[in-house]
Structure formats: C-alpha cells, structure tokens
Short mmCIF file of C-alpha atoms in Angstrom, two decimals:
data_model
loop_
_atom_site.label_atom_id
_atom_site.label_comp_id
_atom_site.label_asym_id
_atom_site.label_seq_id
_atom_site.Cartn_x
_atom_site.Cartn_y
_atom_site.Cartn_z
CA MET A 1 95.26 118.20 96.40
CA ILE A 2 99.05 117.38 95.43
CA LYS A 3 98.52 113.72 95.27
CA LYS A 4 95.63 113.90 92.82
CA SER A 5 97.15 116.62 90.46
CA ILE A 6 100.38 114.59 89.98
CA LEU A 7 98.00 112.40 87.90
CA LEU A 8 97.12 115.38 85.41
CA ILE A 9 100.64 116.61 85.38
CA ALA A 10 102.05 113.10 84.30
CA LEU A 11 99.64 113.35 81.44
CA PHE A 12 101.77 115.99 79.78
CA ALA A 13 104.90 114.31 80.30
CA VAL A 14 104.09 110.68 79.45
CA GLY A 15 101.36 110.51 77.17
CA LEU A 16 98.72 107.65 76.72
CA SER A 17 99.81 104.18 75.69
CA SER A 18 96.53 102.54 74.79
CA TYR A 19 93.60 104.10 73.40
CA GLY A 20 90.26 101.68 73.62
CA GLN A 21 87.65 102.06 71.00
CA ASN A 22 88.80 105.59 69.78
CA SER A 23 88.88 107.46 66.34
CA GLY A 24 91.63 106.58 63.72
CA LYS A 25 92.75 110.24 63.64
CA ALA A 26 92.79 110.38 67.58
CA LYS A 27 94.82 107.35 68.14
CA ALA A 28 97.34 108.34 65.36
CA LEU A 29 98.28 111.67 67.10
CA LEU A 30 98.27 110.28 70.61
CA ASP A 31 100.64 107.63 69.28
CA GLU A 32 102.70 110.29 67.82
CA VAL A 33 102.95 112.24 71.16
CA TYR A 34 103.69 108.87 73.27
CA ASN A 35 106.48 107.94 70.96
CA LYS A 36 108.11 111.28 70.96
CA VAL A 37 107.98 111.57 74.80
CA GLN A 38 109.13 108.15 75.19
CA SER A 39 112.62 109.18 73.34
CA TYR A 40 113.61 112.05 75.76
CA ASP A 41 116.04 111.00 78.64
CA ASN A 42 114.37 113.40 81.10
CA ILE A 43 111.64 116.25 80.66
CA TYR A 44 110.99 119.32 82.63
CA ILE A 45 107.72 121.21 82.85
CA ASP A 46 106.72 124.39 83.91
CA PHE A 47 103.03 124.76 83.72
CA GLN A 48 100.14 126.88 85.07
CA SER A 49 97.06 125.46 87.07
CA THR A 50 93.44 126.88 87.12
CA LEU A 51 90.88 125.28 89.45
CA GLU A 52 87.42 126.50 88.93
CA ASN A 53 83.79 125.60 90.04
CA THR A 54 81.16 128.33 89.19
CA GLU A 55 78.39 127.22 91.22
CA ALA A 56 80.61 126.96 94.50
CA ASN A 57 82.29 130.65 93.54
CA LEU A 58 85.52 128.84 93.52
CA LYS A 59 88.65 129.93 91.59
CA GLN A 60 92.24 129.04 92.49
CA GLU A 61 95.41 129.69 90.26
CA THR A 62 98.98 128.32 90.65
CA ASN A 63 102.19 127.79 88.94
CA GLY A 64 104.34 124.94 89.22
CA ASN A 65 107.05 122.63 87.74
CA VAL A 66 107.60 118.73 87.35
CA THR A 67 110.83 117.11 86.52
CA LEU A 68 110.35 113.46 85.27
CA ASP A 69 113.30 110.90 84.66
CA GLY A 70 111.56 107.39 83.96
CA GLU A 71 109.29 106.76 86.85
CA LYS A 72 111.00 109.27 89.12
CA TYR A 73 109.87 112.51 89.40
CA LEU A 74 110.15 115.81 91.67
CA LEU A 75 106.74 118.16 91.66
CA ASN A 76 106.72 121.67 93.06
CA TYR A 77 102.95 122.32 93.19
CA PHE A 78 100.81 124.72 95.81
CA GLY A 79 103.79 125.38 97.84
CA ALA A 80 104.67 121.94 98.52
CA LYS A 81 106.75 119.35 96.98
CA GLN A 82 106.41 115.51 96.25
CA LEU A 83 109.34 113.49 95.42
CA TYR A 84 109.23 109.87 94.03
CA ASP A 85 112.76 108.07 94.02
CA GLY A 86 111.71 104.70 92.50
CA LYS A 87 110.82 103.31 95.93
CA LYS A 88 108.79 105.58 98.16
CA VAL A 89 106.96 108.99 97.86
CA TYR A 90 107.94 111.86 100.01
CA THR A 91 105.28 114.67 99.91
CA VAL A 92 106.96 118.03 101.73
CA VAL A 93 104.36 120.65 103.13
CA PRO A 94 106.45 123.68 104.66
CA GLU A 95 103.26 125.27 105.60
CA ASN A 96 102.46 122.54 108.01
CA GLU A 97 106.15 121.67 108.43
CA GLU A 98 105.34 118.23 107.85
CA VAL A 99 106.89 115.49 105.71
CA THR A 100 104.74 112.25 104.54
CA ILE A 101 106.71 109.14 103.59
CA GLU A 102 104.62 106.35 101.76
CA ASP A 103 105.49 102.82 100.35
CA VAL A 104 104.46 102.58 96.57
CA ASN A 105 102.42 99.84 95.76
CA GLU A 106 99.44 98.65 93.66
CA ASP A 107 96.74 99.50 96.20
CA ASN A 108 98.12 102.84 97.22
CA ASP A 109 96.61 106.13 95.16
CA ASN A 110 100.21 107.44 95.48
CA VAL A 111 101.73 105.60 92.87
CA SER A 112 104.56 106.91 90.18
CA PRO A 113 103.19 108.66 86.96
CA SER A 114 103.31 105.62 84.69
CA LYS A 115 101.61 103.65 87.24
CA MET A 116 98.68 106.22 87.43
CA LEU A 117 98.30 106.30 83.70
CA THR A 118 96.95 102.89 83.95
CA PHE A 119 93.43 104.18 84.33
CA TYR A 120 93.52 105.87 81.30
CA LYS A 121 94.77 102.79 79.23
CA THR A 122 91.28 101.43 79.18
CA GLY A 123 87.71 102.72 79.81
CA HIS A 124 87.41 105.72 77.37
CA ASN A 125 86.25 106.86 74.16
CA TYR A 126 88.34 109.13 72.08
CA GLU A 127 87.32 111.90 69.99
CA TRP A 128 88.57 114.40 67.49
CA ASP A 129 87.83 117.73 68.79
CA ILE A 130 88.67 121.39 67.85
CA LEU A 131 91.71 123.00 66.27
CA GLN A 132 93.06 126.08 67.76
CA ASN A 133 95.39 128.66 66.79
CA VAL A 134 97.54 129.99 69.78
CA GLY A 135 100.23 132.52 69.02
CA GLY A 136 100.88 131.19 65.27
CA ARG A 137 100.84 127.21 66.95
CA LYS A 138 98.27 124.80 65.68
CA ILE A 139 96.82 123.22 68.76
CA GLN A 140 94.67 119.86 68.06
CA TYR A 141 92.33 118.78 70.97
CA VAL A 142 91.63 115.18 71.65
CA LYS A 143 88.59 114.56 73.83
CA LEU A 144 88.53 111.45 76.31
CA ILE A 145 85.52 110.30 77.66
CA PRO A 146 85.12 107.83 80.33
CA ILE A 147 82.59 104.90 79.26
CA ASP A 148 81.80 104.40 82.79
CA SER A 149 79.19 107.04 83.54
CA ASN A 150 79.83 106.82 87.48
CA THR A 151 83.13 108.13 87.41
CA GLU A 152 84.14 111.31 89.06
CA ILE A 153 85.37 112.56 85.54
CA LYS A 154 83.18 113.70 82.99
CA SER A 155 85.86 114.50 80.16
CA VAL A 156 89.36 115.42 79.79
CA LEU A 157 90.61 117.70 76.53
CA LEU A 158 94.32 117.27 75.43
CA GLY A 159 95.77 120.05 73.72
CA ILE A 160 98.43 118.88 71.58
CA ASP A 161 101.04 120.94 69.45
CA THR A 162 100.55 119.66 66.03
CA GLN A 163 104.26 120.46 65.28
CA THR A 164 106.04 119.43 68.31
CA LYS A 165 103.63 116.54 69.52
CA HIS A 166 103.83 117.93 73.06
CA ILE A 167 100.81 118.40 75.05
CA TYR A 168 100.18 122.18 75.37
CA LYS A 169 97.01 121.72 77.56
CA LEU A 170 94.77 119.82 79.44
CA ILE A 171 91.16 120.30 80.71
CA GLN A 172 89.57 118.07 82.98
CA THR A 173 85.81 118.49 83.64
CA GLY A 174 84.51 116.73 86.69
CA SER A 175 81.34 115.36 87.19
CA ASN A 176 80.67 117.77 90.06
CA GLY A 177 81.06 120.81 87.44
CA THR A 178 84.93 121.32 88.51
CA LYS A 179 87.18 122.30 85.89
CA THR A 180 90.84 122.02 86.00
CA THR A 181 93.18 123.27 83.40
CA ILE A 182 96.86 122.92 83.23
CA THR A 183 98.67 125.04 80.75
CA VAL A 184 102.46 124.26 79.69
CA ASN A 185 104.50 127.45 79.94
CA SER A 186 107.66 125.72 79.25
CA PHE A 187 108.39 121.92 78.33
CA LYS A 188 112.24 121.26 78.07
CA THR A 189 113.82 117.78 77.31
CA ASN A 190 117.10 116.21 78.16
CA GLN A 191 118.14 118.39 80.72
CA PRO A 192 121.47 118.38 82.60
CA ILE A 193 120.22 117.23 86.12
CA SER A 194 121.88 116.41 89.59
CA SER A 195 122.73 113.01 90.55
CA THR A 196 120.70 113.69 93.85
CA LEU A 197 117.68 115.54 92.43
CA PHE A 198 115.51 112.47 93.44
CA THR A 199 117.41 111.40 96.78
CA PHE A 200 115.55 112.51 99.67
CA ASP A 201 117.55 113.97 102.62
CA GLU A 202 115.09 113.20 105.78
CA LYS A 203 118.06 114.17 108.21
CA LYS A 204 117.56 117.78 106.64
CA TYR A 205 113.96 118.31 107.59
CA GLU A 206 114.34 116.54 110.96
CA ASP A 207 116.71 119.11 111.57
CA LYS A 208 114.30 121.76 111.00
CA GLY A 209 111.74 120.17 113.40
CA TYR A 210 109.32 118.77 110.73
CA TYR A 211 107.03 116.03 111.81
CA ILE A 212 107.52 112.94 109.83
CA ILE A 213 104.48 110.79 109.06
CA ARG A 214 105.44 107.22 107.70
CA ASN A 215 102.40 105.21 105.97
#
C-alpha cells in the first residue's frame, strides 16, 4: 500500500512536467503548478487519504504527511514510514517490527517521486473540468485520462487552487471501481529541516529487534 501511495502523494508536491495532447487551458494551468513548486527548497504536506470501493464495501481513511527536498522524501502513512535518502528506500512498519531496505533503479517500483512521475509525462489526454468553491477558495479541476485503455487507472482528477497554484485534491479512479482521494490539509514550503532528516539509522532499529530485509 505505502509503495503505491507515494506516487499519488508525489503528484501534490512535484506536479507534471509534460502533458501530451491536452487542452491549452489545462496545459497552461499545470505549467503554473509545476513552475511554482520547482521554486521551493523543500515542501511539507499534511494530508487526508480515503480509499473507497462501493462494490467491495470498502472504506479506509487515514492521515499522513510527507516532506520532500529535491528527490529525497520522508513519508508517514498508514502507521508506517518510508524514507528515500537519494540512494536507497527504507520502509519501516512498526506493526510488523520490520524494515525493508531497497536499492533504487529503473526496474524497481520503489523509485523517488520525480522518477515515479515519468509514467505521467506521456500517455495521457488532459481535460478542463469543473470549478468548485471550497471555503472561499476557487479549486479548478483538470482530468488526466490514460490513452491506454488497459491501464489500472481510469482517470485522475487534480484540483488546483487557482490563487496559490498548489494542488488541493487528487482523486484517482481505478478500472476496478476503487477511488482514492487525497486532500491537502496543510501545504508548507521552505521549512527549516534537520540535516539528518533523510538519514536512516539502521542500528536504531536493530537495537529494537526489528527484522531487516534487504532487497
């Protein structure tokens, strides 16, 4: 769950750098989002996530947060923690007392947020969608539709605050009917962060008796 979810969360922070055959208005707005986010030294996002599938009678809600600095990130989500220090991905699951350490490469699903976004750079059509008023904020939605009809993703809606040019909401609908909604509660930029925030202390978890898995 956590491995797939970082892709969705990364969309909040990094935006999209290429747009394929999309409408001019949608492209212009996404360009603004991308350029705005690229100007920040680091980003902290507190979010709420909801996973729903009506047919399966499934609904899961959780809160989380992610700090991004370039390609490095620290994600807290579903009671687990995932850290990327620029070389390796560390996933800590306290419930299982387990740490997974993985190298990052092009053939590995666990890559940095910027690498994960390469999937979205091509292969999508873009549509200008609805405009909503949320507590006095104007949220403009842009829909991403995969050109490949065999993909597991049916569509992705990005709700963008027209004033700040930050992504406020992401709604991903799967081909199996599962809908994942991520809503930003807090979006902070250029925060003072510790020099060791993206440093993993393996000995700390070994001393706790955690099982270390190296892939």
